[in-house]
Coordinates of C-alpha atoms in Angstrom, one line a residue:
Chain A
M79 CA 11.6 -15.6 -13.6
D80 CA 12.3 -19.1 -13.0
D81 CA 13.5 -20.9 -10.1
V82 CA 16.7 -21.8 -11.5
A83 CA 17.4 -17.9 -11.1
L84 CA 16.6 -17.8 -7.6
A85 CA 18.6 -21.0 -6.7
T86 CA 21.9 -19.2 -8.0
G87 CA 22.0 -17.4 -4.7
G88 CA 24.8 -15.1 -3.4
G89 CA 26.0 -14.1 -7.0
G90 CA 26.1 -10.6 -8.4
G91 CA 23.3 -8.7 -9.2
V92 CA 22.5 -8.1 -13.2
T93 CA 23.8 -4.4 -12.6
D94 CA 26.7 -2.8 -11.1
D95 CA 25.9 -1.7 -7.1
V96 CA 25.4 1.7 -6.0
A97 CA 26.8 2.6 -2.8
V98 CA 24.8 4.1 0.3
L99 CA 27.0 6.9 1.6
G100 CA 24.6 8.4 3.8
A101 CA 21.5 8.1 5.4
G102 CA 19.3 10.3 7.7
M103 CA 16.2 10.8 8.9
H104 CA 13.7 13.2 10.9
P105 CA 11.9 11.3 13.9
W106 CA 8.6 10.4 13.0
G107 CA 5.6 12.0 14.9
K108 CA 2.8 14.9 14.8
W109 CA 5.1 17.6 15.1
G110 CA 2.7 20.5 13.6
R111 CA 5.2 21.8 11.1
G112 CA 6.0 21.6 7.0
F113 CA 7.0 18.6 5.2
V114 CA 9.9 20.9 3.6
E115 CA 11.4 21.5 7.0
Y116 CA 11.3 17.5 8.1
G117 CA 12.9 17.2 4.7
T118 CA 15.9 19.2 5.0
V119 CA 16.7 18.0 8.4
A120 CA 16.8 14.4 6.9
A121 CA 18.7 15.7 4.0
R122 CA 21.3 17.4 6.5
A123 CA 21.7 14.1 8.5
A124 CA 22.2 12.0 5.6
L125 CA 24.9 14.4 4.1
A126 CA 26.7 14.7 7.6
D127 CA 26.7 10.9 7.6
A128 CA 28.0 10.5 4.3
G129 CA 30.6 13.5 4.7
V130 CA 29.6 14.9 1.6
D131 CA 29.1 18.7 1.2
W132 CA 25.7 19.9 -0.2
R133 CA 27.4 21.8 -2.8
D134 CA 29.4 18.7 -4.2
I135 CA 25.7 16.8 -4.9
T136 CA 25.2 16.9 -8.8
S137 CA 21.8 15.4 -8.6
V138 CA 18.6 15.5 -6.0
V139 CA 15.6 13.4 -6.1
G140 CA 12.5 14.2 -4.2
A141 CA 9.8 11.8 -3.4
D142 CA 6.8 13.9 -3.7
T143 CA 3.9 14.2 -1.2
V144 CA 0.3 15.3 -2.5
R145 CA -0.6 16.9 1.0
G146 CA 1.9 19.8 0.5
G147 CA 0.4 21.9 -2.5
Y148 CA 2.8 22.7 -5.4
P149 CA 5.7 22.3 -3.5
G150 CA 4.9 18.9 -2.9
Y151 CA 4.2 18.0 -6.3
V152 CA 7.9 19.3 -7.0
A153 CA 9.6 17.9 -4.1
G154 CA 13.1 17.6 -5.4
A155 CA 13.2 21.4 -6.3
T156 CA 11.7 22.3 -3.1
F157 CA 14.0 20.6 -1.1
A158 CA 16.9 21.8 -3.4
K159 CA 15.9 25.5 -3.1
A160 CA 15.1 24.9 0.9
L161 CA 19.0 23.5 1.3
G162 CA 20.4 26.3 -1.0
W163 CA 20.0 26.4 -4.6
Q164 CA 23.7 25.1 -6.2
G165 CA 22.9 24.1 -9.9
A166 CA 22.2 20.4 -9.2
R167 CA 20.0 18.2 -11.8
V168 CA 16.5 17.7 -10.0
S169 CA 14.0 15.0 -10.5
S170 CA 10.6 14.6 -8.6
V171 CA 8.9 11.3 -8.6
Y172 CA 5.2 9.9 -7.1
A173 CA 4.1 6.5 -6.9
A174 CA 2.1 6.6 -3.7
C175 CA 3.6 4.8 -0.7
A176 CA 6.3 3.3 -3.0
S177 CA 7.1 7.0 -4.0
G178 CA 10.5 6.5 -1.9
A179 CA 11.5 3.4 -3.8
Q180 CA 11.0 5.3 -7.5
A181 CA 13.2 8.3 -5.8
I182 CA 16.0 5.6 -5.2
G183 CA 15.3 3.6 -8.5
T184 CA 15.8 7.0 -10.5
A185 CA 19.0 8.0 -8.3
R186 CA 20.4 4.5 -9.1
A187 CA 19.5 4.9 -12.8
Q188 CA 21.2 7.9 -13.2
L189 CA 24.2 6.5 -11.0
L190 CA 24.4 3.6 -13.4
A191 CA 24.0 5.7 -16.5
G192 CA 27.4 7.5 -15.8
L193 CA 24.9 11.0 -15.6
T194 CA 26.2 11.6 -12.2
D195 CA 28.1 10.3 -9.5
V196 CA 26.5 11.2 -6.2
V197 CA 22.7 11.8 -5.4
L198 CA 20.7 12.9 -2.5
V199 CA 17.2 11.4 -2.0
V200 CA 14.5 12.9 0.1
G201 CA 11.1 12.2 0.8
A202 CA 9.2 13.8 3.6
D203 CA 5.2 14.5 4.4
A204 CA 3.2 16.3 7.1
A205 CA 0.0 14.2 7.7
P206 CA -3.4 15.1 8.3
K207 CA -5.4 14.0 11.5
G208 CA -7.5 10.7 10.6
F209 CA -8.1 8.9 7.4
F210 CA -5.9 9.8 4.2
R211 CA -8.5 11.3 2.1
P212 CA -8.6 11.9 -1.9
A213 CA -8.2 15.1 -3.5
G214 CA -11.1 17.4 -3.4
G215 CA -14.0 18.3 -6.2
E216 CA -16.0 16.1 -8.3
R217 CA -13.8 13.9 -10.0
P218 CA -15.8 10.7 -11.0
D219 CA -13.2 9.5 -13.2
D220 CA -10.9 9.1 -10.4
P221 CA -11.1 5.5 -9.0
D222 CA -9.7 7.0 -5.6
W223 CA -12.3 9.7 -5.3
L224 CA -14.8 7.1 -6.5
R225 CA -13.9 4.3 -3.7
F226 CA -14.9 7.2 -1.1
R227 CA -17.8 8.5 -2.8
V228 CA -19.6 5.6 -3.6
L229 CA -18.5 3.1 -0.8
G230 CA -16.8 5.5 2.1
A231 CA -14.0 2.7 1.7
T232 CA -11.2 4.3 3.7
N233 CA -7.7 2.4 3.5
P234 CA -8.5 0.4 6.9
T235 CA -11.4 -1.1 5.6
Y236 CA -9.2 -2.7 2.8
F237 CA -6.5 -4.1 5.7
G238 CA -10.2 -5.1 7.2
L239 CA -11.0 -7.2 4.1
Y240 CA -7.6 -8.5 3.7
A241 CA -7.5 -9.6 7.5
R242 CA -10.6 -11.5 7.5
R243 CA -10.0 -13.5 4.5
R244 CA -6.6 -14.6 6.1
M245 CA -8.5 -15.7 9.0
A246 CA -11.1 -17.4 6.8
V247 CA -8.7 -19.2 4.4
H248 CA -5.6 -19.9 6.8
G249 CA -7.5 -20.0 10.2
E250 CA -5.3 -17.1 11.6
T251 CA -6.5 -15.3 14.6
L252 CA -6.8 -12.0 16.2
E253 CA -4.1 -13.0 18.5
D254 CA -1.7 -13.9 15.6
F255 CA -2.1 -10.2 14.3
A256 CA -1.8 -8.7 17.8
Q257 CA 1.3 -10.6 18.1
V258 CA 3.0 -8.8 15.0
K259 CA 1.9 -5.5 16.8
V260 CA 3.9 -7.0 20.1
K261 CA 6.8 -7.8 18.1
N262 CA 7.2 -4.7 16.0
A263 CA 6.1 -2.5 19.1
A264 CA 9.2 -4.0 21.3
L265 CA 11.5 -3.1 18.2
G266 CA 10.3 0.4 18.0
A267 CA 10.8 0.9 21.9
L268 CA 14.5 0.8 21.0
N269 CA 14.6 2.8 17.9
P270 CA 14.9 7.0 18.8
H271 CA 13.4 7.8 15.2
A272 CA 10.2 5.8 15.4
R273 CA 6.7 7.5 16.8
Y274 CA 5.6 5.1 19.4
R275 CA 8.2 4.2 21.4
R276 CA 6.9 1.5 23.9
A277 CA 6.3 -2.0 24.5
V278 CA 2.4 -3.2 23.6
T279 CA 0.8 -6.4 25.1
A280 CA -1.7 -8.4 23.1
G281 CA -4.3 -7.5 25.6
E282 CA -3.8 -3.7 24.5
V283 CA -4.3 -4.8 20.6
A284 CA -7.3 -6.6 22.0
A285 CA -8.7 -4.0 23.9
S286 CA -8.6 -1.2 21.5
A287 CA -11.5 0.1 19.4
V288 CA -12.4 -2.0 16.4
V289 CA -11.5 0.5 13.2
A290 CA -12.6 -1.8 10.5
D291 CA -13.7 -5.6 11.4
P292 CA -11.7 -7.6 12.6
L293 CA -8.8 -5.2 12.4
R294 CA -8.4 -3.0 16.0
L295 CA -6.9 0.6 16.0
L296 CA -3.5 -1.1 17.3
D297 CA -3.3 -3.5 14.4
I298 CA -3.7 -0.5 12.0
C299 CA -0.8 1.9 11.3
A300 CA -1.1 5.6 11.8
T301 CA -0.5 8.5 9.6
S302 CA 2.7 10.6 10.8
D303 CA 4.9 13.2 10.0
G304 CA 8.5 12.5 8.7
A305 CA 11.2 12.5 6.5
A306 CA 14.2 10.3 5.3
A307 CA 17.0 11.0 3.2
L308 CA 19.9 9.0 1.3
V309 CA 23.2 10.3 -0.1
L310 CA 23.7 7.6 -3.0
S311 CA 27.0 7.4 -5.0
T312 CA 29.0 5.3 -7.6
L313 CA 31.2 2.5 -6.2
E314 CA 34.2 4.8 -7.9
F315 CA 32.9 7.9 -5.9
A316 CA 32.8 6.1 -2.8
R317 CA 36.3 4.8 -3.2
R318 CA 37.7 8.2 -3.9
H319 CA 35.9 9.5 -0.6
G320 CA 37.2 6.7 1.2
A321 CA 34.4 4.3 1.6
S322 CA 36.0 1.3 0.6
T323 CA 33.1 -1.2 1.8
P324 CA 29.9 0.8 1.7
V325 CA 26.6 -0.5 2.2
R326 CA 25.4 -1.3 -1.6
I327 CA 22.5 -1.2 -3.1
R328 CA 22.2 -4.0 -5.5
A329 CA 18.4 -3.9 -6.9
V330 CA 15.6 -1.7 -6.8
A331 CA 12.2 -3.3 -8.3
T332 CA 9.5 -1.3 -9.3
V333 CA 7.3 -3.2 -11.4
T334 CA 3.6 -3.2 -12.2
P335 CA 1.1 -5.9 -12.0
T336 CA 0.2 -8.2 -14.8
Y337 CA -3.4 -8.5 -16.7
P338 CA -5.6 -9.8 -15.0
N339 CA -4.7 -8.5 -11.6
T340 CA -6.6 -10.8 -9.1
A341 CA -5.7 -8.9 -5.8
L342 CA -8.3 -6.0 -5.0
D343 CA -5.9 -3.6 -4.5
L344 CA -6.2 -0.1 -3.1
P345 CA -8.1 1.9 -4.5
D346 CA -10.0 -0.5 -6.5
I347 CA -13.7 -1.4 -6.4
A348 CA -13.0 -4.8 -8.2
T349 CA -10.4 -7.0 -9.5
D350 CA -9.9 -7.7 -13.2
S351 CA -11.7 -10.4 -14.5
A352 CA -10.2 -13.8 -15.5
T353 CA -12.1 -14.8 -18.1
A354 CA -10.0 -13.7 -21.1
V355 CA -6.7 -14.4 -19.6
P356 CA -5.8 -16.7 -17.0
P357 CA -4.2 -15.0 -13.9
A358 CA -0.5 -15.1 -13.9
E359 CA 1.6 -17.9 -11.7
H360 CA 2.5 -15.5 -9.4
T361 CA 0.4 -12.4 -7.5
F362 CA 1.3 -9.0 -7.9
R363 CA 3.0 -8.6 -4.7
E364 CA 5.0 -12.0 -5.4
S365 CA 6.3 -10.5 -8.6
V366 CA 7.5 -7.5 -7.0
A367 CA 9.9 -10.0 -4.6
R368 CA 10.8 -12.1 -7.4
A369 CA 11.7 -9.1 -9.7
A370 CA 14.1 -7.7 -6.9
Y371 CA 15.6 -11.2 -6.2
E372 CA 16.3 -11.9 -9.8
E373 CA 18.0 -8.5 -10.1
A374 CA 19.8 -9.0 -7.3
G375 CA 20.9 -12.3 -7.9
I376 CA 19.9 -13.7 -4.6
A377 CA 17.3 -15.9 -3.0
P378 CA 15.0 -15.8 0.3
H379 CA 17.4 -18.0 2.1
D380 CA 20.5 -15.4 1.7
L381 CA 18.3 -12.8 3.6
S382 CA 19.6 -11.5 6.9
V383 CA 16.8 -8.8 7.3
A384 CA 13.8 -7.4 6.0
E385 CA 11.9 -4.4 6.1
V386 CA 8.3 -4.9 4.8
Y387 CA 5.2 -2.4 4.5
D388 CA 3.1 -3.5 7.7
L389 CA 0.3 -1.2 6.9
S390 CA -1.6 -3.6 9.2
T391 CA -0.6 -6.3 11.1
A392 CA -2.4 -9.1 9.0
L393 CA -0.7 -7.5 6.1
E394 CA 3.1 -8.0 7.4
L395 CA 2.1 -11.9 7.5
Q396 CA 1.1 -11.6 4.0
W397 CA 4.4 -10.2 3.2
Y398 CA 6.1 -13.0 4.5
E399 CA 4.7 -15.4 2.0
D400 CA 4.9 -13.0 -1.1
L401 CA 8.6 -12.7 -0.1
G402 CA 9.0 -16.2 -0.1
L403 CA 10.0 -16.5 3.7
C404 CA 7.4 -19.2 3.9
G405 CA 4.8 -21.1 1.8
A406 CA 1.3 -19.8 1.4
G407 CA -0.7 -19.6 4.8
E408 CA 2.3 -20.4 6.6
G409 CA 2.7 -16.3 8.1
A410 CA 1.4 -16.9 11.0
K411 CA 3.4 -20.1 12.2
L412 CA 6.3 -18.2 11.4
L413 CA 5.5 -15.6 13.6
R414 CA 4.6 -17.8 16.4
E415 CA 8.0 -19.8 15.6
G416 CA 10.2 -16.5 16.3
T417 CA 11.8 -17.0 13.0
T418 CA 10.8 -13.0 12.0
A419 CA 11.8 -12.0 15.6
P420 CA 15.3 -11.0 16.9
G421 CA 17.3 -14.0 17.2
G422 CA 15.2 -15.9 14.6
R423 CA 16.6 -16.7 11.1
I424 CA 14.9 -13.6 9.3
P425 CA 14.2 -10.7 11.6
V426 CA 11.5 -8.4 10.0
N427 CA 11.0 -4.6 10.6
T428 CA 13.8 -4.6 12.9
S429 CA 12.9 -0.6 12.8
G430 CA 9.7 -1.3 14.5
G431 CA 7.6 -1.3 11.1
L432 CA 5.1 1.2 10.6
A433 CA 3.5 -0.1 13.6
S434 CA 6.0 1.9 15.2
F435 CA 6.2 5.0 12.9
G436 CA 3.0 5.5 11.3
E437 CA 3.1 6.2 7.4
A438 CA 4.8 9.3 6.3
V439 CA 4.1 8.3 2.7
P440 CA 7.0 9.3 0.6
A441 CA 9.4 9.0 3.4
Q442 CA 8.7 5.5 4.2
A443 CA 10.2 3.5 1.4
I444 CA 13.4 5.7 2.2
A445 CA 13.3 5.0 5.9
Q446 CA 13.0 1.3 4.9
V447 CA 16.5 1.5 3.4
C448 CA 17.6 3.6 6.0
E449 CA 17.4 0.9 8.5
L450 CA 18.8 -1.8 6.5
T451 CA 21.9 0.6 6.0
W452 CA 22.4 0.8 9.7
Q453 CA 21.8 -2.8 10.2
L454 CA 24.3 -3.8 7.7
R455 CA 26.5 -1.0 9.1
G456 CA 25.9 -2.7 12.4
T457 CA 25.3 0.5 14.4
T458 CA 21.6 0.0 15.2
G459 CA 22.8 -0.7 19.2
A460 CA 20.0 -2.4 21.1
R461 CA 17.9 -3.8 17.9
Q462 CA 20.8 -5.0 16.0
I463 CA 20.9 -8.0 14.3
D464 CA 24.4 -9.6 14.3
G465 CA 26.3 -10.4 11.0
A466 CA 23.5 -8.9 8.9
R467 CA 24.7 -9.0 5.4
V468 CA 21.9 -8.8 3.0
G469 CA 18.7 -7.2 3.6
I470 CA 15.3 -6.2 1.3
T471 CA 12.5 -3.8 1.5
A472 CA 9.1 -4.6 0.4
N473 CA 6.1 -1.9 -0.1
Q474 CA 3.1 -1.8 -2.5
G475 CA 2.2 1.9 -3.5
L476 CA -2.0 2.1 -4.7
F477 CA -2.5 2.4 -8.4
G478 CA 0.0 -0.5 -9.4
H479 CA 2.9 0.6 -8.1
G480 CA 5.6 -2.5 -6.7
S481 CA 8.6 -1.8 -4.6
S482 CA 11.5 -3.6 -3.4
V483 CA 14.9 -2.8 -2.7
V484 CA 17.9 -5.5 -2.1
V485 CA 20.6 -3.9 0.1
V486 CA 24.1 -5.8 0.7
R487 CA 27.3 -5.5 2.4
Chain B
M232 CA -41.7 18.0 -3.7
S233 CA -40.4 14.5 -4.4
R234 CA -36.5 14.0 -5.0
T235 CA -35.3 12.7 -8.4
R236 CA -33.6 9.0 -8.1
T237 CA -30.3 9.2 -9.4
P238 CA -27.3 6.5 -9.8
V239 CA -24.3 8.1 -7.9
V240 CA -22.5 6.8 -11.0
P241 CA -24.2 6.8 -14.0
R242 CA -24.2 3.2 -16.1
W243 CA -22.6 1.4 -13.6
F244 CA -26.1 -0.3 -12.8
A245 CA -29.6 -0.5 -13.8
G246 CA -33.2 -2.2 -13.3
E247 CA -35.7 -2.4 -10.7
G248 CA -36.2 -5.3 -8.0
E249 CA -35.6 -8.4 -9.1
A250 CA -34.1 -7.5 -12.4
F251 CA -31.4 -4.9 -10.9
R252 CA -28.0 -5.8 -12.3
L253 CA -24.3 -4.1 -12.0
L254 CA -23.4 -3.2 -15.5
G255 CA -20.0 -4.1 -16.8
T256 CA -18.3 -4.1 -20.6
R257 CA -17.2 -6.9 -22.5
C258 CA -14.5 -6.8 -25.4
T259 CA -15.9 -7.8 -28.3
A260 CA -13.0 -9.5 -29.4
C261 CA -11.3 -11.5 -26.8
G262 CA -14.3 -11.3 -24.3
A263 CA -12.7 -9.4 -21.3
V264 CA -15.3 -8.6 -18.8
F265 CA -14.8 -5.0 -17.0
F266 CA -16.3 -3.9 -14.3
P267 CA -16.0 -0.5 -13.3
R268 CA -16.8 -0.3 -17.3
E269 CA -14.3 0.4 -19.8
D270 CA -15.7 2.1 -22.8
V271 CA -12.6 3.0 -24.8
L272 CA -9.9 0.5 -25.0
C273 CA -10.0 -3.4 -23.8
R274 CA -7.2 -3.5 -21.2
N275 CA -6.0 -7.0 -22.0
P276 CA -2.4 -6.2 -23.0
G277 CA -3.0 -8.8 -25.9
C278 CA -5.9 -7.3 -27.4
Q279 CA -6.0 -4.3 -29.6
S280 CA -9.9 -4.1 -29.8
T281 CA -11.9 -0.7 -29.0
G282 CA -15.1 -2.8 -29.5
L283 CA -16.7 -2.9 -26.1
S284 CA -20.3 -3.8 -25.5
E285 CA -22.4 -3.3 -22.2
V286 CA -23.1 -6.5 -20.5
P287 CA -25.2 -7.3 -16.9
L288 CA -23.0 -8.8 -14.4
S289 CA -23.9 -11.8 -12.5
P290 CA -26.8 -11.1 -10.1
R291 CA -25.4 -13.6 -7.2
G292 CA -21.6 -14.5 -5.8
R293 CA -20.2 -16.0 -2.9
V294 CA -18.4 -13.6 -0.1
W295 CA -14.7 -13.1 -0.8
S296 CA -14.4 -11.2 2.4
Y297 CA -16.0 -8.4 4.6
T298 CA -15.3 -5.7 7.1
D299 CA -17.1 -2.4 8.3
G300 CA -16.2 1.0 8.4
R301 CA -16.8 1.8 12.4
Y302 CA -15.6 5.6 12.1
R303 CA -16.8 8.0 9.5
P304 CA -15.2 8.2 6.6
P305 CA -14.2 11.5 4.8
A306 CA -15.7 13.6 2.0
P307 CA -16.8 12.8 -0.8
Y308 CA -18.9 9.9 1.3
V309 CA -21.6 11.9 2.2
S310 CA -22.9 11.7 5.9
D311 CA -25.0 14.1 8.1
P312 CA -22.2 15.0 11.0
E313 CA -25.1 16.0 13.3
L314 CA -26.2 12.1 13.6
P315 CA -24.2 9.7 15.5
W316 CA -22.2 7.5 13.0
R317 CA -23.8 4.4 12.0
P318 CA -21.3 1.6 10.8
Y319 CA -21.7 0.4 7.3
T320 CA -20.5 -3.3 6.1
L321 CA -18.4 -3.7 3.2
I322 CA -18.8 -6.9 1.2
A323 CA -15.9 -8.4 -1.4
V324 CA -18.1 -10.7 -3.6
E325 CA -16.7 -13.3 -5.9
L326 CA -18.7 -14.0 -9.2
A327 CA -18.0 -17.1 -10.8
A328 CA -19.0 -16.3 -14.3
E329 CA -17.0 -13.4 -14.7
R330 CA -14.0 -14.7 -12.3
M331 CA -13.4 -11.5 -10.5
V332 CA -14.5 -10.0 -7.1
V333 CA -16.5 -6.8 -6.9
L334 CA -16.8 -4.9 -3.6
G335 CA -20.0 -3.2 -2.5
Q336 CA -21.6 -2.0 0.8
G337 CA -24.0 -4.7 2.5
A338 CA -27.7 -3.9 2.5
P339 CA -29.1 -1.9 5.2
G340 CA -29.1 -4.1 8.6
V341 CA -26.4 -6.4 7.2
T342 CA -23.8 -6.3 9.6
V343 CA -20.4 -8.4 10.0
A344 CA -22.0 -10.6 12.4
D345 CA -24.4 -12.0 9.7
L346 CA -21.6 -12.8 7.1
E347 CA -19.2 -15.7 6.5
V348 CA -16.6 -16.1 3.7
G349 CA -18.3 -18.3 1.0
M350 CA -22.1 -17.5 1.7
E351 CA -23.8 -16.4 -1.2
V352 CA -25.0 -13.0 -1.6
E353 CA -27.3 -11.0 -4.5
V354 CA -27.2 -7.9 -5.7
V355 CA -30.2 -5.6 -4.7
P356 CA -30.6 -1.6 -5.5
G357 CA -30.0 0.6 -2.6
V358 CA -29.7 4.1 -1.5
L359 CA -26.6 5.7 -0.6
S360 CA -27.7 9.2 0.5
E361 CA -30.5 11.6 0.0
D362 CA -30.6 15.4 -0.4
A363 CA -32.9 18.0 -1.1
E364 CA -33.6 17.4 -4.5
T365 CA -32.0 13.8 -4.9
T366 CA -32.1 10.3 -3.9
W367 CA -28.7 8.9 -5.0
T368 CA -28.9 5.0 -5.8
T369 CA -26.4 2.5 -5.4
W370 CA -26.2 -0.9 -5.3
H371 CA -25.6 -3.5 -2.2
W372 CA -24.9 -7.0 -1.4
R373 CA -27.2 -8.9 0.8
P374 CA -27.4 -12.7 1.6
V375 CA -29.6 -14.8 -0.5
G376 CA -32.8 -15.5 1.5
V377 CA -33.0 -12.8 3.8
A378 CA -35.7 -10.2 3.2
A379 CA -35.3 -6.7 2.2

């Protein structure tokens, strides 16, 4: 996309909007129960919030989990059965950390195509203790299996590589990274759905154990149980339902990289080579945000709030740049100036982010949209950003899944 | 009985001592280089070729970034749960000729304190793990000028 398109700001998107009628979550934590239970709690909360009877839902889209056996791979049907079969069409999608956005994208496509008028989207996970691990067996054709077998490269080691690179190239410090945690923990303390609900000091981050140099335990997001759900509808259905000014989804970007992908993304052992084809002008993550802006017809300066995927503290700073909130290497400066904190120009991760939630993979991108929905409704209480009108989510799932959702009111 | 030396992944590297190299493939039509190797289709979207030939990668590059694993990784990484965990170093190395970054473990004894972004490193043969019958071999990155 070109900068002319970005500069048009504030106009309508390239498609019609869809309405967010309801949002619901099961609190994040380590509850020791199954993902189906979490998902149905979130689904019922979203249905109640929407004021829609489950039997009136005509499509269910589930974001899959790879940790729940067969029911996890057919999450849409699993949730539909648990809520009581009522004949709705069903889809189940998987895109790693971007699964939730793909589920929202699937629901939106059905609504815009006129296949259905009200959809339930659900994602839920029950996470194991410790590092995420690949599926079992001898699977040398699976890059995710190989990176563990050959290198022992856990997810946090990739976060460590990115963080060290930022320190070397941009001069960022451990203190800068810690301040991301301080900001997000303060917000998470105000969120009843967050797993970690207390303020954290920079000293506590520095005193926590190193997991993958230079990152400490408190720089890295935990793995959590949790669930999030949305009831999405056509604007016509919303009007008939009495929701005249609902929060609306204006764009869902689910783009893939462009060859050669020059970022060392999970779970890769090497980047693409740029010998035969020069790299694209924008990195993969930048292209995700640009696709969302283009589809929504907005520019970064139109944003009121953003929810970004802070798998680590340093990655949040990277997202500031990829979203165009600042130039390359200016992420830490933006944070230090308070631009991304409440009261700043563009508060980021008002939910508390992954820093306060820990990651419940298929639920997380849906939870990002729940937070934006509540911010745009003005119902988040102590963490409310006054006058929030436009929000964006950003997320990346391993194996080349970009995701970004633009929400407006 | 001596153990058999077996690469942890077949055909990703070959050679002994100074001649040790990572092995990628190069598209015979467009020249694109791949590591891990592609043997079926060229992944350049503007190329239709199925012709891919094996090519050794540059033995030296510069540190793009580095980290370490302070906690024991899950299987299929092999480690003895009876022994205390010894952190390993991971180094991402930028190869100038190939214009790509390749990850690898640091050679034994190389810690994050020994590394800087931009430092020159070379690929050396290494051992990943051993079991009753097999020594599983791999590649390591080692700062240039450091003895084995």
